[in-house]
PDB file of C-alpha atoms in Angstrom:
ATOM      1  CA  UNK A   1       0.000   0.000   0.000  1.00 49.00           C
ATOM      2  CA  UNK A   2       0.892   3.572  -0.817  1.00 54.00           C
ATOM      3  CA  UNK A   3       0.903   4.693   2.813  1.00 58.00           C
ATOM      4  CA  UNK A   4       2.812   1.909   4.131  1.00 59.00           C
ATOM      5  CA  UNK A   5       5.443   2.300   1.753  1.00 56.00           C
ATOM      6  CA  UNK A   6       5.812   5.917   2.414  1.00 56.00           C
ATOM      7  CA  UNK A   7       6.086   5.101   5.908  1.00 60.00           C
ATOM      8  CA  UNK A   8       8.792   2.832   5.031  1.00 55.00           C
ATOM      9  CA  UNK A   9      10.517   5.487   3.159  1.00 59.00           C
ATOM     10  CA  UNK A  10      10.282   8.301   6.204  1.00 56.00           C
ATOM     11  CA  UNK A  11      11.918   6.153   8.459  1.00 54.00           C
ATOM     12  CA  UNK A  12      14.950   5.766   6.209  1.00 58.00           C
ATOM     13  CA  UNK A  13      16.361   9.181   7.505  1.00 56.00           C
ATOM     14  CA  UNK A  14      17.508   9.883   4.272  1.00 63.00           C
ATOM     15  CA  UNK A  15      16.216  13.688   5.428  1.00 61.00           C
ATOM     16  CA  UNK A  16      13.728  14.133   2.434  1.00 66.00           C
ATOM     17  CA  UNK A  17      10.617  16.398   2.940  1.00 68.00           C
ATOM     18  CA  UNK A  18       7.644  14.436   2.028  1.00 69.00           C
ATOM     19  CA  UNK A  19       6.445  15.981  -1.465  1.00 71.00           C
ATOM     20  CA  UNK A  20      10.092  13.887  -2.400  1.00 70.00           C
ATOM     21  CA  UNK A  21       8.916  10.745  -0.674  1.00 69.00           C
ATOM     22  CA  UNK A  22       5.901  10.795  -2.684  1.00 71.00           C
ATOM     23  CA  UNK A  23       7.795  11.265  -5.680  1.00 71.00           C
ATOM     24  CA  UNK A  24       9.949   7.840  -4.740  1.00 72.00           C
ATOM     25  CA  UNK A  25       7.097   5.863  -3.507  1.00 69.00           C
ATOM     26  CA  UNK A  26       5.824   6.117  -6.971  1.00 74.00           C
ATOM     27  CA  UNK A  27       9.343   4.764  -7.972  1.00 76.00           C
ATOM     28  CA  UNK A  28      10.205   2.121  -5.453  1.00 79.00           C
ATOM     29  CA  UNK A  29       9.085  -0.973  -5.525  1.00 84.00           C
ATOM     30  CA  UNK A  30       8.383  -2.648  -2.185  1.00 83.00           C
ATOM     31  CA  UNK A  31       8.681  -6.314  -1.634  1.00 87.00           C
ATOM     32  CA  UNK A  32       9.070  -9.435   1.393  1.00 91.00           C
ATOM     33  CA  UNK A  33      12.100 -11.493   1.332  1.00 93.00           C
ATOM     34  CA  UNK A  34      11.447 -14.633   3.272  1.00 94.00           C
ATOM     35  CA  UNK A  35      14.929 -15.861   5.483  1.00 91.00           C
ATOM     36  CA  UNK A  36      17.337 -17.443   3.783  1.00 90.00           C
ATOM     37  CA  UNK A  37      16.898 -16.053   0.426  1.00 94.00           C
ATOM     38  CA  UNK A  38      19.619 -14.300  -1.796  1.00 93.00           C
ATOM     39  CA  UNK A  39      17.747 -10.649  -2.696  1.00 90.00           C
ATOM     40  CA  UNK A  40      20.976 -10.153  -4.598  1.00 89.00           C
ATOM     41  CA  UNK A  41      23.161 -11.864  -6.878  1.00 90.00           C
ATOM     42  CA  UNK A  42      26.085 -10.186  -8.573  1.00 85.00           C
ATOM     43  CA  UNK A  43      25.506 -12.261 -11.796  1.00 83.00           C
ATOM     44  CA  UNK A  44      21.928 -11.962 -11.920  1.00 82.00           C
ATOM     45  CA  UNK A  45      20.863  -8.739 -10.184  1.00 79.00           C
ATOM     46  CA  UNK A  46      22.630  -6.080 -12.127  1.00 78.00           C
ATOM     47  CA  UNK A  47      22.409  -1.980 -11.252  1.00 83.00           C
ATOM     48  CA  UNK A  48      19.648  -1.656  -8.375  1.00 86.00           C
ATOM     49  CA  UNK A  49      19.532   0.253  -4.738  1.00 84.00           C
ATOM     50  CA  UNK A  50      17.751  -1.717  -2.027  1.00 87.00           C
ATOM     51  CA  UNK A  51      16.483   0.345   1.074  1.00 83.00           C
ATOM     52  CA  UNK A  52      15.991  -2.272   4.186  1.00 87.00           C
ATOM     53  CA  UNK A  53      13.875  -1.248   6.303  1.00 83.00           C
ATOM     54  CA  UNK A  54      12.801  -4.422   8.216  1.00 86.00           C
ATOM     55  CA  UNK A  55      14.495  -7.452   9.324  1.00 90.00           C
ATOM     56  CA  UNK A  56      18.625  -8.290   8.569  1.00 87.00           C
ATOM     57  CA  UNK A  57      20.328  -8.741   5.343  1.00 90.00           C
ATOM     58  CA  UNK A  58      24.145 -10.695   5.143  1.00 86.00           C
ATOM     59  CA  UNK A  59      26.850  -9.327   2.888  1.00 85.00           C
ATOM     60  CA  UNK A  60      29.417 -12.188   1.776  1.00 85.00           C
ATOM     61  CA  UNK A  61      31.309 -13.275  -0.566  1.00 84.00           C
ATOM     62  CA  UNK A  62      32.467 -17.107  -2.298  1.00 82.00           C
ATOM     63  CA  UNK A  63      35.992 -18.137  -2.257  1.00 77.00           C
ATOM     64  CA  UNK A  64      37.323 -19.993  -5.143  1.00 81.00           C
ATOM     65  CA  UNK A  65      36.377 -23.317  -3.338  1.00 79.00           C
ATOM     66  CA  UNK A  66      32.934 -22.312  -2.455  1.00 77.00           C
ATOM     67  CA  UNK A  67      33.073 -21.274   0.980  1.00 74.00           C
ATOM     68  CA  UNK A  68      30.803 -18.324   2.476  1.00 74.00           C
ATOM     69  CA  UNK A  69      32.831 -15.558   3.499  1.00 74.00           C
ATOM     70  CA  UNK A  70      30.672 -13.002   5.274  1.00 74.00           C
ATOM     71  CA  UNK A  71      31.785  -9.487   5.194  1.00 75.00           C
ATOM     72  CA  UNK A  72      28.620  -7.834   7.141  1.00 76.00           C
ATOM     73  CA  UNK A  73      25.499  -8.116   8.860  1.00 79.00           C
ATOM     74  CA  UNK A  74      22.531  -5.191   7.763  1.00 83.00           C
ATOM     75  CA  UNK A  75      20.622  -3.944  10.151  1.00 82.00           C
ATOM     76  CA  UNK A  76      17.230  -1.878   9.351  1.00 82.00           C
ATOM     77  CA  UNK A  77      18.174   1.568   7.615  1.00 75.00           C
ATOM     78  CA  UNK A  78      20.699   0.103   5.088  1.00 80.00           C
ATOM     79  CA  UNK A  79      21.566   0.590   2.105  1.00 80.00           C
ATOM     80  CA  UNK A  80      22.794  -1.731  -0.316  1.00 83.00           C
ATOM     81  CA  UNK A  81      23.138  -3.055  -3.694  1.00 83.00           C
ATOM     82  CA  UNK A  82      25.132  -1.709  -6.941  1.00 74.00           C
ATOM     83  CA  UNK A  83      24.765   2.096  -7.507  1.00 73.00           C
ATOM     84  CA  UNK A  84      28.094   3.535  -8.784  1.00 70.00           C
ATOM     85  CA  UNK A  85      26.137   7.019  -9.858  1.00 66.00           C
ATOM     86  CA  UNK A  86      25.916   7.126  -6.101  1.00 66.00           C
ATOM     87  CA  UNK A  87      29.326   5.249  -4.916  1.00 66.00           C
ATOM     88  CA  UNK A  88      27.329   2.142  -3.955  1.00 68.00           C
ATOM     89  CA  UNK A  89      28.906  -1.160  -4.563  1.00 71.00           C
ATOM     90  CA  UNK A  90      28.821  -5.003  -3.786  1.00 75.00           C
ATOM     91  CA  UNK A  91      32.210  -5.451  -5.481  1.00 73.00           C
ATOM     92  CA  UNK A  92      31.347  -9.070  -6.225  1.00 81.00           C
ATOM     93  CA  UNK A  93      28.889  -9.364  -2.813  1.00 85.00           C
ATOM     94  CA  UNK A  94      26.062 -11.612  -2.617  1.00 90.00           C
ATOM     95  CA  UNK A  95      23.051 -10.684  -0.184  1.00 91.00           C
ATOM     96  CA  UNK A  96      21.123 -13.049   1.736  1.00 93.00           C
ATOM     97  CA  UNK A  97      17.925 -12.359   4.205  1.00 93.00           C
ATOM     98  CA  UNK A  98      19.071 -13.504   7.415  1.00 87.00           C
ATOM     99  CA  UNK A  99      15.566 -13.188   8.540  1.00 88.00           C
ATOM    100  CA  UNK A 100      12.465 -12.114   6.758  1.00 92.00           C
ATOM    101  CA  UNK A 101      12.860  -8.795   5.411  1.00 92.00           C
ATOM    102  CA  UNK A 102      11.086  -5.493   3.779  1.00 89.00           C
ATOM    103  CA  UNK A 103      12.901  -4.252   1.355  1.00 89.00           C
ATOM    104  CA  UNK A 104      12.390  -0.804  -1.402  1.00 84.00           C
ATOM    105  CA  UNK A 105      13.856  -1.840  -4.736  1.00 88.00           C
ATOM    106  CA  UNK A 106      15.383   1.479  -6.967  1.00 85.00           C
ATOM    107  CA  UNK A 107      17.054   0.773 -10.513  1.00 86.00           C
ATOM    108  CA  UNK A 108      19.375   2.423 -12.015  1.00 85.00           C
ATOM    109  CA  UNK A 109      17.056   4.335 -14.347  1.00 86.00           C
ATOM    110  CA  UNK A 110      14.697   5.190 -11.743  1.00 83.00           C
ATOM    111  CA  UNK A 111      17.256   7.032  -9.653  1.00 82.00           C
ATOM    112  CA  UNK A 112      18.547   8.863 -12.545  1.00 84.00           C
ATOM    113  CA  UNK A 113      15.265  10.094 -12.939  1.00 82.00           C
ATOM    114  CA  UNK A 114      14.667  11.197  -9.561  1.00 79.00           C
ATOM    115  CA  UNK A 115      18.065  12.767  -9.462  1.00 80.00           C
ATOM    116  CA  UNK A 116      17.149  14.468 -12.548  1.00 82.00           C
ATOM    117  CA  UNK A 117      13.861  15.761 -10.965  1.00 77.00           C
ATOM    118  CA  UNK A 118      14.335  15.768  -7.260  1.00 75.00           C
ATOM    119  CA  UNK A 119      18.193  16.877  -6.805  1.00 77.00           C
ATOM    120  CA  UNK A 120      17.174  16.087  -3.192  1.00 72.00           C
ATOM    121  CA  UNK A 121      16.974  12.309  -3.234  1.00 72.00           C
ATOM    122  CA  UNK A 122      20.700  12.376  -4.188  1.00 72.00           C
ATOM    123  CA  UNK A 123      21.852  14.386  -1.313  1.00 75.00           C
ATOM    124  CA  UNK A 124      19.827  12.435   0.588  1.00 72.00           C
ATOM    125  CA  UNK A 125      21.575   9.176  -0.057  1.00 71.00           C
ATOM    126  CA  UNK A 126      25.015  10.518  -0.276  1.00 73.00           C
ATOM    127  CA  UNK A 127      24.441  11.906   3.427  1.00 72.00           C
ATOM    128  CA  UNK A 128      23.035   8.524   4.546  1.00 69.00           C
ATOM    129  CA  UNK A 129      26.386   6.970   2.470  1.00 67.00           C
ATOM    130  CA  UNK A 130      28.287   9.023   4.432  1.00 67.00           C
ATOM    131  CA  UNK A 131      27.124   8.048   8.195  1.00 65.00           C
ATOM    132  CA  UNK A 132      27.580   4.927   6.863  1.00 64.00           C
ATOM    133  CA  UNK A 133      31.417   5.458   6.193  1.00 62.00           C
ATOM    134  CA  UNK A 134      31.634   6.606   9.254  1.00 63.00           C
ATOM    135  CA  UNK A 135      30.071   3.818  11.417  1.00 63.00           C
ATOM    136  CA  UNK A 136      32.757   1.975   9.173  1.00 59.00           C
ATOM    137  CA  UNK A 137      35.682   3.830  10.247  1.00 61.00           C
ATOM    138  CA  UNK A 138      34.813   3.376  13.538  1.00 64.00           C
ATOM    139  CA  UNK A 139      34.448  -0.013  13.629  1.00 63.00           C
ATOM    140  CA  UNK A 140      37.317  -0.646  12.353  1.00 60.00           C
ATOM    141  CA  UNK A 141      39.174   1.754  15.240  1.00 62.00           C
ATOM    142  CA  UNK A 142      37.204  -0.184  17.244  1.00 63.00           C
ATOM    143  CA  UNK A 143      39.120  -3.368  16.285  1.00 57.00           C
ATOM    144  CA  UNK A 144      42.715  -2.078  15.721  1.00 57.00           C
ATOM    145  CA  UNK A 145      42.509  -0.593  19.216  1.00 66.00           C
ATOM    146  CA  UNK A 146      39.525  -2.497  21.404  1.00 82.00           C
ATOM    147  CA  UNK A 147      39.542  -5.840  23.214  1.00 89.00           C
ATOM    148  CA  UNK A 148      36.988  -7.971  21.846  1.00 91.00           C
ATOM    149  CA  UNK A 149      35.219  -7.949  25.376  1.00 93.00           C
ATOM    150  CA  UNK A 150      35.216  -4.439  25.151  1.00 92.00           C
ATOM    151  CA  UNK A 151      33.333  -4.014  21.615  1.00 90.00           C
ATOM    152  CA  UNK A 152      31.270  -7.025  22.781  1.00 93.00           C
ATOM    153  CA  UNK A 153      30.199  -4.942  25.801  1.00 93.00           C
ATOM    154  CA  UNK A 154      29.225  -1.952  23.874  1.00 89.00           C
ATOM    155  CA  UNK A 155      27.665  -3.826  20.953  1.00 89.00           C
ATOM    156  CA  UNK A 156      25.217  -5.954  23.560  1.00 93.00           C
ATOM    157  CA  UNK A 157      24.635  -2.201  25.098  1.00 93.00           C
ATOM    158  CA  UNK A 158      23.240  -1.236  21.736  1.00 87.00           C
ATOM    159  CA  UNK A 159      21.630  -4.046  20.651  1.00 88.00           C
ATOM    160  CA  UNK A 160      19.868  -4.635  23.927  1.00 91.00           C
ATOM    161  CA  UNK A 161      15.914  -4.182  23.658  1.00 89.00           C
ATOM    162  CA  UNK A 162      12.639  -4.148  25.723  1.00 86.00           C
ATOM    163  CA  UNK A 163      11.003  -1.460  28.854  1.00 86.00           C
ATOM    164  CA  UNK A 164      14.282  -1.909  30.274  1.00 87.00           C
ATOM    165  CA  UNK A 165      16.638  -2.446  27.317  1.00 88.00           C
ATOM    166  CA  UNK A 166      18.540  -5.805  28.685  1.00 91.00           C
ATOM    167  CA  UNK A 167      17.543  -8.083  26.297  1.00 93.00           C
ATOM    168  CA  UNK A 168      19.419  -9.312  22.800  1.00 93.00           C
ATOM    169  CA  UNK A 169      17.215 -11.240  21.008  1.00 89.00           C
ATOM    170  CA  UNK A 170      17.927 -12.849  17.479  1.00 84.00           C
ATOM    171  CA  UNK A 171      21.563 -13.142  17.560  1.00 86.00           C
ATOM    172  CA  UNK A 172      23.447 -16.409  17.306  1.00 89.00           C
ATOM    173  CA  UNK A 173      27.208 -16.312  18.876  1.00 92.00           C
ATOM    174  CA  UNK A 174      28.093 -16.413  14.852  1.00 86.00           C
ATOM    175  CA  UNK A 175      26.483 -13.106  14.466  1.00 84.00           C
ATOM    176  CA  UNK A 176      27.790 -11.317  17.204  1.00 88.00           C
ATOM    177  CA  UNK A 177      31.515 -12.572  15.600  1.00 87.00           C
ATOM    178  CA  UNK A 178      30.585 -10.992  12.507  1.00 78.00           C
ATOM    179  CA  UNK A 179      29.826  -7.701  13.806  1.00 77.00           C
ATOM    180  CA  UNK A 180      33.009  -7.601  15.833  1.00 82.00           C
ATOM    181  CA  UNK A 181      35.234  -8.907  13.178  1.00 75.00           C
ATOM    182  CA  UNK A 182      36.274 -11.912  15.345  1.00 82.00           C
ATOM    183  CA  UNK A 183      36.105 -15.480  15.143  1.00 86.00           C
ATOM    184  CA  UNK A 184      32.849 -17.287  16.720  1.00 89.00           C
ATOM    185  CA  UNK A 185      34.735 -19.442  18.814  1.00 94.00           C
ATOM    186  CA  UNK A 186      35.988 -15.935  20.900  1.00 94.00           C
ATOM    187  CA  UNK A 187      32.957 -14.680  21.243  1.00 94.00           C
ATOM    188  CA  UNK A 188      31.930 -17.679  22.437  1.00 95.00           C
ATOM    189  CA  UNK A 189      34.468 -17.322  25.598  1.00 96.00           C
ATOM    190  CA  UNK A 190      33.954 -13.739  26.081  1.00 96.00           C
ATOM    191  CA  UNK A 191      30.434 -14.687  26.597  1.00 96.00           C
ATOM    192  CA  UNK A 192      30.916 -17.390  29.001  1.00 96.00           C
ATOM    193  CA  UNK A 193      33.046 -14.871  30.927  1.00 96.00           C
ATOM    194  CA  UNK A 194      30.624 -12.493  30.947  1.00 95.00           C
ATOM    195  CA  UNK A 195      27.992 -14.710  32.283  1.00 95.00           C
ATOM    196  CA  UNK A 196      30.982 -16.396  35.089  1.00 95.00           C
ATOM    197  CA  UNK A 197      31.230 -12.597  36.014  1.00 95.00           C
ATOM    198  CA  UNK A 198      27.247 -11.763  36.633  1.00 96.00           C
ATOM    199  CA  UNK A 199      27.091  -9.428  33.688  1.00 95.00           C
ATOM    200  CA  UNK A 200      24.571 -11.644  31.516  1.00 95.00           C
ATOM    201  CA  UNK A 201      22.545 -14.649  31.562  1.00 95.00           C
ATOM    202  CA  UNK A 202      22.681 -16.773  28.074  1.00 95.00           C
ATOM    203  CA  UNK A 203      19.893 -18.924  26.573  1.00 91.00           C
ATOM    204  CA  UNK A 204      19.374 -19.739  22.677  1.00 88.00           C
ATOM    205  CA  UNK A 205      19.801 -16.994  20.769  1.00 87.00           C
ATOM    206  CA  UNK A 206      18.809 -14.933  23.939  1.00 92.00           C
ATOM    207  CA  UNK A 207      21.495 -12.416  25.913  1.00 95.00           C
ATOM    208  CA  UNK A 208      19.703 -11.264  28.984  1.00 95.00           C
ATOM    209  CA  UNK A 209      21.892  -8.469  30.744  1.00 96.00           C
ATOM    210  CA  UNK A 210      22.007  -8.553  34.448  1.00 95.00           C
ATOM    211  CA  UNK A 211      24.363  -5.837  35.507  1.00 95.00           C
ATOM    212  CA  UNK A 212      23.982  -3.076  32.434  1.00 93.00           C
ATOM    213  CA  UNK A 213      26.754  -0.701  34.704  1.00 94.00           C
ATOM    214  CA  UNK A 214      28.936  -3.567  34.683  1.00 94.00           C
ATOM    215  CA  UNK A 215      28.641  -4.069  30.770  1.00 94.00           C
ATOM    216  CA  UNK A 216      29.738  -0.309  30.407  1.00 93.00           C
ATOM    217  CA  UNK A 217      32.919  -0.271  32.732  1.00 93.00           C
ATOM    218  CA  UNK A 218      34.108  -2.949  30.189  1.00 93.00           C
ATOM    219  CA  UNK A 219      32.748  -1.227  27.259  1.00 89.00           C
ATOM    220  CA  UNK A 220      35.221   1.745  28.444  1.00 87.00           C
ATOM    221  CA  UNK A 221      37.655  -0.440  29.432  1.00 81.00           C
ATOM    222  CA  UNK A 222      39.062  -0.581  25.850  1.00 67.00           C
TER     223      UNK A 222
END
């Protein structure tokens, strides 16, 4: 529906007024992808933007034997996909719905005609492009100069949810590796020391944080 792709689009914070919106609802197409499904294939899918806006999307690539290499875990806001007009690549990336998903589909076409029309939409997604380098950057400070139970501190901190924000829900140990950049097996530990030391309480794909002050003194720790 019109409005609940518009909706979709507002909550991109891509910092367009709403006569733009309008303009790329009429443009976007809007579609489910169920887990587990490849939304895009570097062979297949050519020039398209994808704007996620529910659920997570993993970024990996196939060595020469076959094996998955994942580069990232999405998270709702993203954007992906293979844009150069707007220095957006895959370089050779495959994307796969880790869970279901909502995702707006641009081509290449239709952003060059919004660009043309709506100079907006491109400042827009070079801004959001942007923030995105810069989460980047600092995740990658975060690794050449933070202990992995320090980012594992401050990424449970942010991921937490619920009334009182002490619950990470959804995330296998695998997961969490990705988005430090460290092997599963590590995490794994750092986990099980966090729960020796009262900080968390572990179930299946369940982090339950017990001492949230605690959590930050090793988040700061570095």
């Amino acid at each position: 529906m019109p409005e609940q792709k518009i909706a979709y689009l507002s909550s991109m914070d891509l910092g367009l007024p709403e006569d733009v919106l309008l303009e790329m609802e009429r443009t976007a197409t809007m579609s489910t992808c169920e887990a587990g499904r490849v939304c895009y294939d570097p062979d297949v899918t050519g020039e398209k933007l994808f704007l996620l806006k529910q659920g997570r999307v993993q970024l990996y690539q196939l060595s020469p034997e076959g094996k998955k290499i994942v580069k990232k875990t999405l998270e709702p806001s993203a954007i992906f996909g293979e844009m150069p007009l707007l220095g957006q690549g895959m370089y050779g990336a495959f994307a796969e719905a880790v869970e279901e998903c909502v995702l707006c589909a641009m081509s290449r076409a239709d952003v060059e005609r919004l660009i043309l029309n709506r100079p907006q939409v491109a400042l827009g997604f070079v801004e959001a492009m942007g923030r995105r380098l810069s989460e980047l950057e600092t995740q990658l400070e975060d690794v050449a100069f933070k202990s992995v139970p320090a980012r594992l501190a401050a990424l449970l901190l942010s991921l937490a949810r619920g009334p009182d924000r002490s619950v990470v829900a959804g995330y296998t140990h695998q997961n969490l590796a990705e988005r430090l950049g460290t092997h599963r097996e590590t995490t794994t530990q750092t986990l099980n020391e966090f729960k020796r030391q009262g900080l968390v309480d572990l179930g299946r794909q369940r982090i339950v944080i017990l001492d949230r002050d605690g959590l930050k003194s090793v988040a700061a720790e570095g």
